[in-house]
Short mmCIF file of N, CA and C in Angstrom, two decimals:
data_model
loop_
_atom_site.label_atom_id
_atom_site.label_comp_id
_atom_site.label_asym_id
_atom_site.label_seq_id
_atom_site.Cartn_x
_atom_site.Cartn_y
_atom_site.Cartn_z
N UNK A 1 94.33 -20.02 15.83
CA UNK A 1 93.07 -19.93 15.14
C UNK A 1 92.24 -18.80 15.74
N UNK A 2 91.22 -18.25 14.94
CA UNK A 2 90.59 -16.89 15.38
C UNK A 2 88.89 -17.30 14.28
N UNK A 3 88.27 -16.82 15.73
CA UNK A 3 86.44 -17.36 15.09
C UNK A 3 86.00 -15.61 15.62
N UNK A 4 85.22 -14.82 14.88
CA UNK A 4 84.73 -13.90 15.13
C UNK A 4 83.54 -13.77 14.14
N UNK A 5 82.51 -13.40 14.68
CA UNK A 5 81.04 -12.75 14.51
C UNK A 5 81.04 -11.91 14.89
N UNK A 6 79.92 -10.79 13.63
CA UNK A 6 79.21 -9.71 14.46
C UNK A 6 77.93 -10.14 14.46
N UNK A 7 77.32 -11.05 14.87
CA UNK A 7 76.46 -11.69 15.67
C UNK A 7 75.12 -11.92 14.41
N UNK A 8 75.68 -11.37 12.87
CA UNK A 8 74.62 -11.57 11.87
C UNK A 8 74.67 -12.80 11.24
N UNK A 9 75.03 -13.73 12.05
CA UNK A 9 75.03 -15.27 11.21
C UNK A 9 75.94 -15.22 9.96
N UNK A 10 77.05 -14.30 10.04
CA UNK A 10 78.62 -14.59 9.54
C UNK A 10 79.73 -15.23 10.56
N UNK A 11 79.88 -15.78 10.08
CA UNK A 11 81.36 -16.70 11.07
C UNK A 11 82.84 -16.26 10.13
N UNK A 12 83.49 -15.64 10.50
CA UNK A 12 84.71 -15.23 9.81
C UNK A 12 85.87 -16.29 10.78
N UNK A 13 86.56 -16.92 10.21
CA UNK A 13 87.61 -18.06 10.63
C UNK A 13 89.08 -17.58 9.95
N UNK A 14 89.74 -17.35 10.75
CA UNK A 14 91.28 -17.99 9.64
C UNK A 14 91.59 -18.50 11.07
N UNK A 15 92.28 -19.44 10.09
CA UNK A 15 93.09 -20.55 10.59
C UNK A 15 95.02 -20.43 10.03
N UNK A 16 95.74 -20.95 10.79
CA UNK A 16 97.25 -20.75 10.29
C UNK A 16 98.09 -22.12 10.24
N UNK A 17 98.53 -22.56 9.52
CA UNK A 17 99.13 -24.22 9.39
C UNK A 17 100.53 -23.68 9.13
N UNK A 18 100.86 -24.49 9.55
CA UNK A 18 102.92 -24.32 9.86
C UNK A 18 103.43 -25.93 9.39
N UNK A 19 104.25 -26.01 8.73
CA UNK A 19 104.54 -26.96 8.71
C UNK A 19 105.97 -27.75 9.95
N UNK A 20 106.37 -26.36 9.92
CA UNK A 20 107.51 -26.53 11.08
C UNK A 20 106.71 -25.72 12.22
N UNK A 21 107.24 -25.47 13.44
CA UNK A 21 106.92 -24.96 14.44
C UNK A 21 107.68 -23.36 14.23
N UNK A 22 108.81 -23.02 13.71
CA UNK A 22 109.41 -21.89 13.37
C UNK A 22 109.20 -21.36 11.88
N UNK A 23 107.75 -21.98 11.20
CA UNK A 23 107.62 -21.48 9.80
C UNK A 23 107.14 -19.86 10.31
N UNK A 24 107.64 -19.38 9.24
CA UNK A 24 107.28 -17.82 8.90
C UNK A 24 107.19 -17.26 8.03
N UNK A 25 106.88 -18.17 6.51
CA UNK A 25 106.94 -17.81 5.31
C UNK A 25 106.04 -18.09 4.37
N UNK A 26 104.63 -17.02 3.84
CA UNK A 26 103.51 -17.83 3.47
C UNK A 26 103.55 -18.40 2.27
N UNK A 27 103.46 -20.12 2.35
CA UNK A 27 103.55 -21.08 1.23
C UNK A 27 102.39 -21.21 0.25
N UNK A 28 100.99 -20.66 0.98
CA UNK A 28 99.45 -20.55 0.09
C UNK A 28 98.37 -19.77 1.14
N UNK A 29 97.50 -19.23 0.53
CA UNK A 29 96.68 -19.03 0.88
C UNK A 29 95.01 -19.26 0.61
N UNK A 30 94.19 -19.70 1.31
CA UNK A 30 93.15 -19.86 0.73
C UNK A 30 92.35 -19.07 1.52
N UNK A 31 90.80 -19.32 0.55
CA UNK A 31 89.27 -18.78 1.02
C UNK A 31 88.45 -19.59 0.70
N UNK A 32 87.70 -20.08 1.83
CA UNK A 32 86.37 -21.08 1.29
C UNK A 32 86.95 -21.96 0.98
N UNK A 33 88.10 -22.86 0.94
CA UNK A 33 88.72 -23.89 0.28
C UNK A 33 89.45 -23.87 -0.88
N UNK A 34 89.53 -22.27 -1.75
CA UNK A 34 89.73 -21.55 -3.45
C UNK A 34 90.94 -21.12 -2.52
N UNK A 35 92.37 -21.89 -3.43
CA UNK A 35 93.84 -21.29 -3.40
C UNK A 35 93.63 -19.78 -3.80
N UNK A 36 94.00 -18.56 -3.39
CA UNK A 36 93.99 -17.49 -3.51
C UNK A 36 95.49 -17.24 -4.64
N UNK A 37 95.66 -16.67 -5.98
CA UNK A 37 96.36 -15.80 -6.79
C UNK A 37 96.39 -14.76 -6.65
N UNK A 38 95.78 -14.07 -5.79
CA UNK A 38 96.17 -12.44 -5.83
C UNK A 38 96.44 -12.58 -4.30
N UNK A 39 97.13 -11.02 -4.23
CA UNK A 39 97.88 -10.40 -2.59
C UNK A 39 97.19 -10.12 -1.96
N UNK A 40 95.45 -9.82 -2.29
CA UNK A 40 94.66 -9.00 -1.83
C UNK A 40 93.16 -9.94 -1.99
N UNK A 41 92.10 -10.04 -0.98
CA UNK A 41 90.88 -10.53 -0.85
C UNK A 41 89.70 -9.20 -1.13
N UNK A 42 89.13 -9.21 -1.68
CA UNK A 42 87.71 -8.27 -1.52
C UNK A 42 86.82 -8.26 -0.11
N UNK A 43 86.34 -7.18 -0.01
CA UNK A 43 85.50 -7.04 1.17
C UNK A 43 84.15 -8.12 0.74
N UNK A 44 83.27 -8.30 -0.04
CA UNK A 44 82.69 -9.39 -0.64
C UNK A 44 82.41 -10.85 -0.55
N UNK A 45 84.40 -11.00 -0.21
CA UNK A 45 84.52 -12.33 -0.34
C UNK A 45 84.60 -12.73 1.19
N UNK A 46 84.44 -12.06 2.46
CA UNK A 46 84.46 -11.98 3.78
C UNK A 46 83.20 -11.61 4.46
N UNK A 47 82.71 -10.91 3.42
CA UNK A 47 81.01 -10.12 4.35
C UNK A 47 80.08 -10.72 4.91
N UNK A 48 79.90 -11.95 4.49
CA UNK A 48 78.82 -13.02 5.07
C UNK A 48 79.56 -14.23 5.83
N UNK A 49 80.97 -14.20 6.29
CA UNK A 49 81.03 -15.15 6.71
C UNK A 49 82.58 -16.16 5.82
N UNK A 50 83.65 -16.34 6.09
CA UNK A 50 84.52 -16.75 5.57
C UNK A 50 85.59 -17.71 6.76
N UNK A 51 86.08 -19.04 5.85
CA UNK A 51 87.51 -19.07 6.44
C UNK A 51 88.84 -19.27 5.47
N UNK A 52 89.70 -18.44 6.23
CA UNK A 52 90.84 -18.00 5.34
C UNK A 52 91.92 -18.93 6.10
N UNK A 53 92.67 -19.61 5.35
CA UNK A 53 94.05 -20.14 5.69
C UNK A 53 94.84 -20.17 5.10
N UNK A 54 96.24 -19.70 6.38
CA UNK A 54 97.43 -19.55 5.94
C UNK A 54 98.43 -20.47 6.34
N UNK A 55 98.95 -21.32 4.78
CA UNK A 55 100.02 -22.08 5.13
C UNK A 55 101.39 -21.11 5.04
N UNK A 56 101.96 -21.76 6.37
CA UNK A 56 103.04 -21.14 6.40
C UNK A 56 104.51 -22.06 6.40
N UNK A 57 105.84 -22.18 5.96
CA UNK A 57 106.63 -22.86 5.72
C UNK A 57 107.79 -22.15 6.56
N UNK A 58 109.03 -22.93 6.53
CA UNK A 58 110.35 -22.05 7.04
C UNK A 58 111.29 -22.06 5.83
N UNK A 59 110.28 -22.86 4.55
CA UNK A 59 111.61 -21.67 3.90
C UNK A 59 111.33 -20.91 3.20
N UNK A 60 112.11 -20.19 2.89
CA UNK A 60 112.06 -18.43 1.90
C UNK A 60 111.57 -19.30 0.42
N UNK A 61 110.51 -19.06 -0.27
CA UNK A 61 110.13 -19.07 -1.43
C UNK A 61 108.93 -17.63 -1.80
N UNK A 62 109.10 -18.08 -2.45
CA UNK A 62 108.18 -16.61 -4.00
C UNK A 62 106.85 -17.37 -3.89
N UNK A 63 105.87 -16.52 -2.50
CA UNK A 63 104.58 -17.01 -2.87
C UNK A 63 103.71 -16.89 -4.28
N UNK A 64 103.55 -17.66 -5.32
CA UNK A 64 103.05 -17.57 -6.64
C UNK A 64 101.48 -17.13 -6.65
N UNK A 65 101.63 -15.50 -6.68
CA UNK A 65 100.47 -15.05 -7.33
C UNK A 65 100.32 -14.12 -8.22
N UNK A 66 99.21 -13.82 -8.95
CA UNK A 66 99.38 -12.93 -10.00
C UNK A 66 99.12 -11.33 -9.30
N UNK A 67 99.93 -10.36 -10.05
CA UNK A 67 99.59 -8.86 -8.91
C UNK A 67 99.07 -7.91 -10.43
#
């Protein structure tokens, strides 16, 4: 887990969930609690303050998002 501020009363968080101890394969991603569909986050959606998590799995699947 990783907590960083630049000291303007934003808290930026991601967090990483594994379901195995050797996962390495991202199963979802979210922001604010909103499953993420795209590969890519906006600067916007981080500027004031965010936490992002990544589930991660050990097996190989096709993370489902739209590009």
């Amino acid at each position: 887990d990783l907590v960083r501020s630049r000291g303007l009363g934003d808290v930026y968080k991601r967090q990483v969930l594994k379901d195995t101890p050797d996962a390495c394969y991202i199963k979802s991603v979210s922001i604010n609690g909103k499953v993420l569909d795209k590969g890519w986050i906006y600067h916007r959606e981080i500027a004031e303050g965010a936490t992002l998590v990544y589930e991660l799995t050990n097996k190989e699947n096709a993370w489902h998002i739209n590009e």
